[in-house]
């Protein structure tokens, strides 16, 4: 037994016993050899999670070089960027259900193997835009096999008294991983070609595969609940359509044929999915869960947290580059202070939850996010770096408080044998929250910018006015140089000030709306989330794991039921 193994009472071996001597009631029926290595299993799950999270944002900086090398069209660039996230989000529910039924480890390993192979192909063999897009799509499908199973495995290998801390660490990795992809890819691109981004993904995927093969136990639903394949098809169509429309709508407009088709297909697909879930004997998503205030409010908190994270990262990335004039890599690196609180504070949040209760911890986190957005709404075109980062750090602190208990309560609201359902709901709410965050902030930014620069645009020649109205990037890269040549430096600088001020006004509006959304979520949490004394009524009592591991089956908890109000 190594020195890193932790015994059931949290003490190292030799200071309070080992897992094999731990009282059975403290192990929640988890097989001793699994209990013994639970923290190392958590490490393997976090590596797997980080693998798929980093890949989501890793292509942003690599796209220009890849486009020049392969001759990508604008449409191909769009699909190369977004296909990963689209397939990833669309398949989360189905993959969570399949993992519960047929085995979480085997599904995760299949996903990591597919992810690694697709990354190797893109990094070493792809020589056209179509091949890169195909590889990115396969990587997204593979990532959907991995992410929900990581949380499901954690839910099954930790006893209740330690599960909150383990899930808090998982949420810290998930939050930070969402922003680290562009930073790591930027560092790689300073020294290597765009191929290195895919090679790095392959190396990380292989490391995760080996770690899981050595450490992760197999687990599945011992009741062998059938997979709702029709429900999986409907939810895939629905989420794919909605996420596509949310992602592309701000740039192409709702009247664009593809965006409109995606929106209609998404709404119809989700509507049919919800109807079907009320008819089928074994639903993929038990809709009665939403009667449980713990489940529904925690899901909203996760959605709002990733709305804040992805939306604010999108905003400050543009702010750094278009207003403060930073390069792409510098902008990515300088956003790192926002990631630090999530990595450091998340593992400590269970201590705060123990003192305050989940209700007030989540409420305080959402309120902090609202305060951070409100402070950020006072930025102007002359804002400094630290004036930007301080409100962002406040937002990150709020997310760090809200996400761990919200995630733990989502998982605690479902029977452990259906961990995939809880994990998929949690993961899908994060993906939708991120997409909505970009869409809302992007739409408000665009609208505010267009309104603010309208008078200036009318005074410009028609062609320059159209470019200026399209975006701040167009104004900086197209109109500003043209004015320098035709009207002189003073006129060009005056235009630049007006354009940047208009963009900042749009950003302020977007941030005020974000603050209002976060504040409403905080008020809902404070008013409707059950307090510490009543919380036990709404969470499942996991006395035993859904399945013991490595061939040893633990008894099922016959009392497991989906709680409701």
Coordinates of C-alpha atoms in Angstrom, one line a residue:
X1 CA 0.0 0.0 0.0
X2 CA 1.5 3.3 -1.1
X3 CA 1.8 6.4 1.1
X4 CA -0.6 8.3 -1.1
X5 CA -3.5 5.9 -0.3
X6 CA -6.1 7.4 2.0
X7 CA -8.0 5.3 4.5
X8 CA -11.7 5.5 5.1
X9 CA -11.4 8.0 7.9
X10 CA -9.3 10.3 5.8
X11 CA -6.0 9.4 7.5
X12 CA -3.0 8.0 5.8
X13 CA -2.3 4.2 6.3
X14 CA -0.9 3.6 9.7
X15 CA -2.8 6.5 11.2
X16 CA -6.2 5.2 11.7
X17 CA -6.5 2.0 9.7
X18 CA -6.8 1.1 6.1
X19 CA -9.8 0.6 3.8
X20 CA -9.8 -3.1 4.6
X21 CA -10.4 -2.5 8.3
X22 CA -12.8 0.4 7.8
X23 CA -16.3 0.0 9.2
X24 CA -18.6 -1.0 6.4
X25 CA -21.1 1.8 7.2
X26 CA -18.3 4.3 6.6
X27 CA -17.6 2.9 3.2
X28 CA -21.3 3.0 2.0
X29 CA -20.9 -0.5 0.7
X30 CA -18.1 0.4 -1.7
X31 CA -15.8 -2.6 -2.4
X32 CA -12.7 -2.3 -0.2
X33 CA -10.2 -2.4 -3.0
X34 CA -12.0 0.4 -4.8
X35 CA -12.4 2.5 -1.6
X36 CA -8.7 2.1 -1.0
X37 CA -7.8 3.9 -4.3
X38 CA -10.6 6.3 -4.5
X39 CA -8.5 9.5 -4.5
X40 CA -6.3 8.1 -7.3
X41 CA -9.4 7.3 -9.2
X42 CA -10.5 10.9 -8.8
X43 CA -7.1 12.0 -10.3
X44 CA -7.7 9.8 -13.3
X45 CA -11.2 11.2 -13.7
X46 CA -9.9 14.8 -13.6
X47 CA -7.3 14.0 -16.2
X48 CA -10.0 12.6 -18.5
X49 CA -12.2 15.6 -17.8
X50 CA -9.4 18.0 -18.5
X51 CA -8.6 16.2 -21.8
X52 CA -12.0 16.9 -23.3
X53 CA -12.4 20.3 -21.7
X54 CA -9.1 21.6 -23.1
X55 CA -9.9 20.4 -26.6
X56 CA -13.1 22.5 -26.6
X57 CA -11.2 25.8 -26.7
X58 CA -7.9 24.7 -28.1
X59 CA -8.6 25.5 -31.8
X60 CA -9.2 29.3 -31.4
X61 CA -5.6 30.3 -31.8
X62 CA -4.6 27.5 -34.2
X63 CA -7.4 28.4 -36.7
X64 CA -5.5 31.2 -38.6
X65 CA -2.4 29.0 -39.3
X66 CA -4.5 26.0 -40.1
X67 CA -6.7 28.0 -42.5
X68 CA -3.7 29.4 -44.3
X69 CA -2.0 25.9 -44.5
X70 CA -5.1 24.0 -45.7
X71 CA -6.9 26.8 -47.5
X72 CA -10.1 26.6 -45.4
X73 CA -13.1 28.6 -46.5
X74 CA -15.0 30.7 -44.1
X75 CA -17.7 28.0 -43.8
X76 CA -15.1 25.3 -43.2
X77 CA -13.5 27.5 -40.4
X78 CA -16.9 27.8 -38.8
X79 CA -17.5 24.0 -38.8
X80 CA -13.9 23.2 -37.6
X81 CA -14.4 25.6 -34.7
X82 CA -17.9 24.6 -33.6
X83 CA -18.5 21.0 -34.6
X84 CA -16.7 19.6 -31.5
X85 CA -19.0 21.6 -29.1
X86 CA -22.1 20.7 -31.1
X87 CA -21.6 17.0 -31.2
X88 CA -20.4 17.0 -27.6
X89 CA -23.4 18.8 -26.2
X90 CA -25.9 16.9 -28.3
X91 CA -24.9 13.4 -27.2
X92 CA -24.4 14.0 -23.4
X93 CA -27.8 12.6 -22.4
X94 CA -27.6 9.5 -24.6
X95 CA -24.0 8.7 -23.5
X96 CA -24.9 9.1 -19.8
X97 CA -27.7 6.7 -20.2
X98 CA -25.7 4.2 -22.2
X99 CA -22.9 4.3 -19.5
X100 CA -25.4 3.5 -16.8
X101 CA -26.7 0.5 -18.7
X102 CA -23.6 -1.1 -20.3
X103 CA -20.8 0.1 -18.1
X104 CA -19.2 3.5 -17.3
X105 CA -15.6 2.5 -17.6
X106 CA -15.9 0.7 -20.9
X107 CA -17.8 3.7 -22.4
X108 CA -15.2 6.2 -21.1
X109 CA -12.4 4.1 -22.4
X110 CA -14.1 3.8 -25.8
X111 CA -14.4 7.6 -25.8
X112 CA -10.8 8.2 -24.9
X113 CA -9.6 5.7 -27.5
X114 CA -11.7 7.4 -30.2
X115 CA -10.6 10.9 -29.0
X116 CA -6.9 9.9 -29.2
X117 CA -7.2 8.3 -32.6
X118 CA -9.1 11.3 -34.0
X119 CA -6.5 13.7 -32.6
X120 CA -3.6 11.6 -34.1
X121 CA -5.3 11.6 -37.4
X122 CA -5.9 15.4 -37.4
X123 CA -2.4 16.1 -36.2
X124 CA -0.4 13.8 -38.5
X125 CA -2.5 12.8 -41.5
X126 CA -5.3 15.4 -42.2
X127 CA -4.4 17.5 -45.2
X128 CA -7.7 19.1 -46.1
X129 CA -10.4 21.1 -44.4
X130 CA -12.9 18.3 -44.7
X131 CA -10.6 15.9 -42.9
X132 CA -10.0 18.3 -40.0
X133 CA -13.7 18.9 -39.7
X134 CA -14.4 15.1 -39.7
X135 CA -11.7 14.6 -37.0
X136 CA -13.2 17.4 -34.8
X137 CA -16.6 15.8 -35.1
X138 CA -15.3 12.5 -34.0
X139 CA -13.5 14.1 -31.1
X140 CA -16.7 15.7 -30.0
X141 CA -18.6 12.4 -30.1
X142 CA -15.8 10.8 -28.1
X143 CA -15.8 13.6 -25.6
X144 CA -19.5 13.0 -25.0
X145 CA -18.7 9.4 -24.1
X146 CA -16.1 10.6 -21.5
X147 CA -17.4 13.7 -19.6
X148 CA -20.7 12.3 -18.0
X149 CA -19.0 9.1 -17.1
X150 CA -16.2 10.8 -15.1
X151 CA -18.8 12.3 -12.7
X152 CA -20.8 9.1 -12.6
X153 CA -17.7 7.1 -11.6
X154 CA -16.9 9.7 -8.8
X155 CA -20.4 9.4 -7.6
X156 CA -20.0 5.6 -7.2
X157 CA -16.5 5.3 -5.7
X158 CA -16.8 7.9 -2.9
X159 CA -18.9 7.5 0.3
X160 CA -21.3 10.3 1.0
X161 CA -19.2 12.0 3.6
X162 CA -16.4 12.5 1.0
X163 CA -18.4 12.9 -2.1
X164 CA -18.9 16.6 -1.8
X165 CA -15.2 17.3 -1.7
X166 CA -14.5 15.0 -4.6
X167 CA -17.2 16.6 -6.7
X168 CA -15.9 20.1 -5.7
X169 CA -12.4 19.1 -7.1
X170 CA -14.1 17.9 -10.3
X171 CA -16.0 21.2 -10.7
X172 CA -12.8 23.2 -10.2
X173 CA -11.1 21.2 -13.0
X174 CA -14.2 21.6 -15.2
X175 CA -14.3 25.4 -14.7
X176 CA -10.6 26.0 -15.1
X177 CA -10.3 23.6 -18.0
X178 CA -12.9 25.6 -20.0
X179 CA -10.4 28.6 -20.1
X180 CA -7.1 26.8 -20.2
X181 CA -7.4 25.4 -23.7
X182 CA -6.6 28.6 -25.6
X183 CA -3.7 29.4 -23.2
X184 CA -2.0 26.0 -23.7
X185 CA -2.6 26.1 -27.5
X186 CA -1.1 29.6 -27.6
X187 CA 2.1 28.4 -25.8
X188 CA 2.4 25.4 -28.3
X189 CA 1.8 27.7 -31.3
X190 CA 4.7 30.0 -30.2
X191 CA 7.0 27.1 -31.0
X192 CA 5.2 24.6 -33.2
X193 CA 2.6 24.5 -36.0
X194 CA -1.1 24.0 -35.6
X195 CA -0.6 20.3 -35.7
X196 CA 0.9 20.4 -32.2
X197 CA -2.6 21.3 -30.7
X198 CA -3.9 18.0 -31.9
X199 CA -0.8 16.1 -30.9
X200 CA -1.1 17.5 -27.4
X201 CA -4.7 16.3 -27.2
X202 CA -3.6 12.9 -28.3
X203 CA -0.9 12.6 -25.7
X204 CA -3.3 13.8 -23.0
X205 CA -6.0 11.3 -24.2
X206 CA -3.5 8.4 -24.1
X207 CA -2.4 9.3 -20.6
X208 CA -6.0 9.4 -19.4
X209 CA -6.7 6.1 -21.1
X210 CA -3.8 4.4 -19.4
X211 CA -4.7 5.9 -16.0
X212 CA -8.3 4.8 -16.2
X213 CA -7.3 1.3 -17.3
X214 CA -5.1 0.9 -14.3
X215 CA -7.3 2.6 -11.7
X216 CA -10.9 3.1 -12.7
X217 CA -13.4 0.4 -11.6
X218 CA -16.3 -0.7 -13.8
X219 CA -19.8 0.2 -12.6
X220 CA -23.2 0.1 -14.0
X221 CA -26.9 0.2 -13.1
X222 CA -27.6 -3.1 -11.4
X223 CA -31.2 -2.9 -12.3
X224 CA -30.2 -2.9 -16.0
X225 CA -32.6 -0.1 -16.9
X226 CA -33.1 -0.1 -20.7
X227 CA -31.8 2.7 -22.7
X228 CA -34.5 5.0 -24.1
X229 CA -33.0 5.1 -27.7
X230 CA -35.9 7.1 -29.2
X231 CA -35.5 9.6 -26.4
X232 CA -31.8 9.7 -27.1
X233 CA -32.4 10.5 -30.8
X234 CA -34.9 13.2 -30.0
X235 CA -32.7 14.9 -27.4
X236 CA -29.7 14.7 -29.8
X237 CA -31.7 16.4 -32.5
X238 CA -33.1 19.0 -30.1
X239 CA -29.9 20.0 -28.4
X240 CA -27.9 20.0 -31.6
X241 CA -30.4 22.3 -33.3
X242 CA -30.8 24.7 -30.3
X243 CA -27.1 24.9 -29.6
X244 CA -26.3 25.5 -33.3
X245 CA -29.0 28.3 -33.5
X246 CA -27.7 29.9 -30.3
X247 CA -24.1 29.7 -31.5
X248 CA -24.6 31.0 -35.0
X249 CA -27.6 33.2 -34.5
X250 CA -25.7 36.3 -33.3
X251 CA -23.4 36.3 -36.3
X252 CA -25.7 35.2 -39.1
X253 CA -29.1 36.3 -37.9
X254 CA -32.2 34.3 -37.0
X255 CA -33.4 34.5 -40.6
X256 CA -30.4 32.6 -41.9
X257 CA -31.8 29.4 -43.4
X258 CA -29.4 27.1 -41.5
X259 CA -29.9 29.0 -38.2
X260 CA -33.7 29.0 -38.6
X261 CA -33.7 25.3 -39.6
X262 CA -31.6 24.5 -36.6
X263 CA -33.9 26.4 -34.2
X264 CA -37.1 24.8 -35.6
X265 CA -35.5 21.3 -35.5
X266 CA -34.2 21.9 -32.0
X267 CA -37.5 23.2 -30.5
X268 CA -39.5 20.4 -32.2
X269 CA -37.0 17.8 -31.1
X270 CA -36.9 18.9 -27.5
X271 CA -40.7 19.3 -27.4
X272 CA -41.1 15.7 -28.7
X273 CA -38.4 14.5 -26.2
X274 CA -40.3 16.0 -23.3
X275 CA -43.6 14.5 -24.5
X276 CA -42.0 11.1 -25.0
X277 CA -40.4 11.1 -21.5
X278 CA -43.9 11.3 -20.0
X279 CA -45.0 8.2 -22.0
X280 CA -42.0 5.8 -21.9
X281 CA -41.6 3.3 -19.0
X282 CA -37.9 4.0 -18.6
X283 CA -37.3 7.7 -19.5
X284 CA -33.8 9.0 -20.2
X285 CA -34.7 12.0 -18.1
X286 CA -37.2 11.6 -15.3
X287 CA -39.2 14.8 -15.5
X288 CA -40.5 14.4 -12.0
X289 CA -37.0 15.4 -10.9
X290 CA -37.9 19.0 -11.7
X291 CA -40.5 18.9 -8.9
X292 CA -37.6 18.5 -6.6
X293 CA -36.4 22.1 -5.8
X294 CA -32.9 20.9 -4.9
X295 CA -32.5 19.3 -8.4
X296 CA -34.1 22.2 -10.4
X297 CA -32.5 25.1 -8.6
X298 CA -29.1 23.4 -8.6
X299 CA -29.4 22.8 -12.4
X300 CA -30.2 26.5 -12.9
X301 CA -27.2 27.4 -10.7
X302 CA -24.9 25.3 -12.9
X303 CA -26.4 26.8 -16.1
X304 CA -26.0 30.4 -14.7
X305 CA -22.4 29.6 -13.5
X306 CA -21.3 28.5 -17.0
X307 CA -23.3 31.4 -18.6
X308 CA -21.0 33.6 -16.5
X309 CA -17.8 31.8 -17.1
X310 CA -18.0 31.3 -20.9
X311 CA -19.8 34.6 -21.5
X312 CA -17.4 36.7 -19.5
X313 CA -14.4 34.9 -21.1
X314 CA -15.8 35.7 -24.5
X315 CA -16.3 39.3 -23.5
X316 CA -12.9 39.9 -21.9
X317 CA -11.1 38.1 -24.8
X318 CA -12.5 40.7 -27.2
X319 CA -12.0 43.5 -24.7
X320 CA -8.3 42.7 -24.4
X321 CA -7.7 42.4 -28.1
X322 CA -10.0 45.1 -29.6
X323 CA -9.9 47.8 -26.8
X324 CA -6.7 47.3 -24.9
X325 CA -4.8 46.1 -28.0
X326 CA -3.3 42.9 -26.7
X327 CA -2.3 40.1 -29.0
X328 CA -4.2 36.8 -29.0
X329 CA -1.8 34.8 -26.9
X330 CA -1.3 37.7 -24.4
X331 CA -5.0 38.1 -24.0
X332 CA -5.4 34.3 -23.3
X333 CA -2.5 34.3 -20.8
X334 CA -3.7 37.5 -19.0
X335 CA -7.1 35.8 -18.4
X336 CA -5.4 33.2 -16.2
X337 CA -6.0 35.0 -12.9
X338 CA -9.7 34.4 -13.4
X339 CA -9.0 30.6 -13.4
X340 CA -7.0 30.5 -10.2
X341 CA -9.9 31.0 -7.7
X342 CA -11.8 28.1 -9.3
X343 CA -8.8 25.8 -8.9
X344 CA -7.9 26.8 -5.3
X345 CA -11.3 27.6 -3.7
X346 CA -13.4 24.8 -5.1
X347 CA -11.9 22.0 -2.9
X348 CA -12.5 24.2 0.2
X349 CA -16.2 24.9 -0.6
X350 CA -17.5 21.8 1.2
X351 CA -16.2 23.3 4.5
X352 CA -18.2 26.5 3.7
X353 CA -21.3 24.4 2.8
X354 CA -21.0 22.5 6.2
X355 CA -21.0 25.9 8.0
X356 CA -23.6 27.8 5.9
X357 CA -25.6 25.0 4.2
X358 CA -25.9 24.5 0.4
X359 CA -28.8 27.0 0.2
X360 CA -26.8 30.0 1.3
X361 CA -23.5 28.9 -0.3
X362 CA -25.2 28.7 -3.7
X363 CA -27.1 31.9 -3.1
X364 CA -23.9 33.8 -2.0
X365 CA -22.1 32.5 -5.1
X366 CA -24.8 33.7 -7.5
X367 CA -25.0 37.1 -5.6
X368 CA -21.2 37.5 -6.0
X369 CA -21.5 36.8 -9.7
X370 CA -24.2 39.5 -9.9
X371 CA -22.0 41.9 -8.0
X372 CA -19.0 41.2 -10.3
X373 CA -21.1 41.7 -13.5
X374 CA -22.4 45.0 -12.0
X375 CA -18.9 46.3 -11.2
X376 CA -17.8 45.4 -14.7
X377 CA -20.6 47.4 -16.2
X378 CA -18.8 50.6 -15.3
X379 CA -15.8 49.9 -17.6
X380 CA -15.1 52.4 -20.3
X381 CA -12.8 52.6 -23.3
X382 CA -9.9 53.7 -21.0
X383 CA -10.2 50.8 -18.7
X384 CA -6.9 49.2 -17.3
X385 CA -6.0 45.5 -17.1
X386 CA -6.5 45.3 -13.3
X387 CA -9.8 47.2 -13.5
X388 CA -10.9 44.4 -15.8
X389 CA -9.6 41.5 -13.8
X390 CA -10.9 42.5 -10.3
X391 CA -14.6 42.2 -11.3
X392 CA -13.7 39.0 -13.2
X393 CA -12.1 37.5 -10.1
X394 CA -15.3 38.4 -8.1
X395 CA -17.3 36.5 -10.7
X396 CA -14.9 33.6 -10.5
X397 CA -15.2 33.5 -6.7
X398 CA -19.0 33.4 -7.0
X399 CA -18.8 30.5 -9.5
X400 CA -16.4 28.7 -7.2
X401 CA -19.0 28.9 -4.4
X402 CA -22.0 28.0 -6.5
X403 CA -20.8 25.2 -8.7
X404 CA -19.6 22.5 -6.3
X405 CA -22.7 22.3 -4.0
X406 CA -25.0 22.7 -7.0
X407 CA -23.3 19.8 -8.8
X408 CA -23.2 17.6 -5.7
X409 CA -26.9 18.2 -5.1
X410 CA -27.8 17.4 -8.8
X411 CA -26.0 14.1 -8.3
X412 CA -27.5 13.6 -4.9
X413 CA -31.0 14.0 -6.2
X414 CA -30.9 10.9 -8.5
X415 CA -30.5 7.3 -7.5
X416 CA -26.9 6.2 -7.7
X417 CA -27.7 3.5 -10.2
X418 CA -28.9 6.3 -12.5
X419 CA -25.8 8.5 -12.0
X420 CA -25.5 9.0 -15.7
X421 CA -28.8 10.8 -15.8
X422 CA -27.7 13.3 -13.1
X423 CA -24.3 13.7 -14.7
X424 CA -25.7 14.3 -18.2
X425 CA -28.2 16.9 -16.8
X426 CA -25.4 18.7 -15.1
X427 CA -23.1 18.6 -18.1
X428 CA -25.8 19.6 -20.5
X429 CA -26.8 22.6 -18.4
X430 CA -23.1 23.7 -18.4
X431 CA -22.9 23.4 -22.2
X432 CA -26.2 25.2 -22.7
X433 CA -25.2 27.9 -20.2
X434 CA -22.0 28.6 -22.0
X435 CA -23.7 28.8 -25.4
X436 CA -26.4 31.1 -24.1
X437 CA -23.7 33.2 -22.4
X438 CA -21.9 33.8 -25.7
X439 CA -25.2 34.4 -27.6
X440 CA -26.7 36.9 -25.0
X441 CA -23.5 38.9 -24.6
X442 CA -22.7 38.7 -28.3
X443 CA -26.2 39.9 -29.3
X444 CA -26.3 42.7 -26.8
X445 CA -22.7 43.8 -27.7
X446 CA -23.6 43.8 -31.4
X447 CA -26.8 45.8 -30.9
X448 CA -25.2 48.3 -28.5
X449 CA -22.3 48.8 -30.8
X450 CA -24.5 49.4 -33.9
X451 CA -26.6 51.9 -32.0
X452 CA -23.6 53.7 -30.6
X453 CA -21.8 54.1 -33.9
X454 CA -24.9 54.8 -36.1
X455 CA -24.3 58.5 -36.5
X456 CA -20.6 58.1 -37.3
X457 CA -21.4 55.3 -39.9
X458 CA -23.8 57.7 -41.7
X459 CA -21.0 60.2 -42.2
X460 CA -18.7 57.6 -43.8
X461 CA -18.6 56.5 -47.4
X462 CA -21.1 53.7 -48.0
X463 CA -18.5 50.9 -48.3
X464 CA -16.6 52.0 -45.2
X465 CA -19.8 52.6 -43.3
X466 CA -20.9 49.0 -43.9
X467 CA -17.5 47.7 -42.7
X468 CA -17.6 49.9 -39.6
X469 CA -21.2 48.8 -38.7
X470 CA -20.4 45.1 -39.1
X471 CA -18.1 44.9 -36.0
X472 CA -15.5 46.6 -34.0
X473 CA -12.8 44.4 -35.5
X474 CA -13.9 45.6 -38.9
X475 CA -13.7 49.2 -37.8
X476 CA -10.2 48.7 -36.4
X477 CA -8.8 46.6 -39.3
X478 CA -10.6 48.1 -42.2
X479 CA -12.0 51.6 -41.6
X480 CA -9.3 53.0 -39.3
X481 CA -6.4 52.4 -41.8
X482 CA -8.5 53.8 -44.7
X483 CA -9.2 57.0 -42.7
X484 CA -5.6 57.4 -41.8
X485 CA -4.8 57.6 -45.5
X486 CA -7.7 59.6 -46.7
X487 CA -8.6 62.0 -43.8
X488 CA -5.5 62.0 -41.6
X489 CA -4.5 60.7 -38.2
X490 CA -6.7 63.1 -36.1
X491 CA -9.9 62.0 -37.9
X492 CA -8.9 58.4 -37.8
X493 CA -8.2 58.5 -34.0
X494 CA -11.5 60.3 -33.4
X495 CA -13.3 57.5 -35.3
X496 CA -11.4 54.9 -33.3
X497 CA -12.4 56.5 -30.0
X498 CA -16.1 56.6 -31.0
X499 CA -16.0 53.0 -32.2
X500 CA -14.4 51.7 -29.0
X501 CA -16.7 53.7 -26.8
X502 CA -19.8 52.4 -28.7
X503 CA -18.5 48.8 -28.2
X504 CA -17.9 49.4 -24.5
X505 CA -21.5 50.8 -24.2
X506 CA -22.8 47.6 -25.7
X507 CA -20.7 45.6 -23.3
X508 CA -22.0 47.6 -20.3
X509 CA -25.5 46.8 -21.3
X510 CA -24.7 43.1 -21.7
X511 CA -23.0 43.1 -18.3
X512 CA -26.0 44.7 -16.6
X513 CA -28.3 42.1 -18.1
X514 CA -25.9 39.4 -16.9
X515 CA -25.9 40.9 -13.4
X516 CA -29.7 40.9 -13.4
X517 CA -29.9 37.3 -14.5
X518 CA -27.5 36.2 -11.8
X519 CA -29.3 38.3 -9.1
X520 CA -32.7 36.7 -10.0
X521 CA -31.1 33.3 -9.8
X522 CA -29.7 34.2 -6.4
X523 CA -33.1 35.3 -5.1
X524 CA -34.7 32.2 -6.4
X525 CA -32.1 30.0 -4.7
X526 CA -32.4 31.9 -1.4
X527 CA -36.2 31.7 -1.5
X528 CA -36.9 28.2 -2.8
X529 CA -33.8 26.0 -2.0
X530 CA -34.5 23.9 1.1
X531 CA -32.4 24.8 4.2
X532 CA -30.0 22.5 6.0
X533 CA -32.7 20.9 8.2
X534 CA -35.0 20.1 5.2
X535 CA -32.4 19.2 2.6
X536 CA -32.4 15.5 3.5
X537 CA -36.0 15.2 2.3
X538 CA -35.0 15.9 -1.3
X539 CA -31.8 13.9 -1.7
X540 CA -31.4 10.2 -2.3
X541 CA -30.0 8.2 0.6
X542 CA -27.1 6.3 -1.0
X543 CA -26.3 3.5 1.5
X544 CA -24.8 1.3 -1.2
X545 CA -23.2 2.0 -4.6
X546 CA -25.2 1.1 -7.7
X547 CA -22.7 -1.6 -8.6
X548 CA -19.6 -2.7 -6.8
X549 CA -16.5 -2.9 -9.0
X550 CA -14.2 -5.2 -10.8
X551 CA -16.7 -8.1 -10.7
X552 CA -17.8 -7.7 -7.0
X553 CA -21.5 -6.7 -6.9
X554 CA -22.7 -4.8 -3.8
X555 CA -26.4 -5.1 -2.8
X556 CA -28.7 -2.5 -4.2
X557 CA -30.5 0.0 -2.1
X558 CA -34.1 -1.0 -2.6
X559 CA -35.2 2.3 -1.0
X560 CA -33.7 4.4 -3.7
X561 CA -36.5 6.6 -5.2
X562 CA -36.4 9.8 -7.1
X563 CA -37.3 12.4 -4.5
X564 CA -39.8 15.1 -5.2
X565 CA -41.4 18.0 -3.4

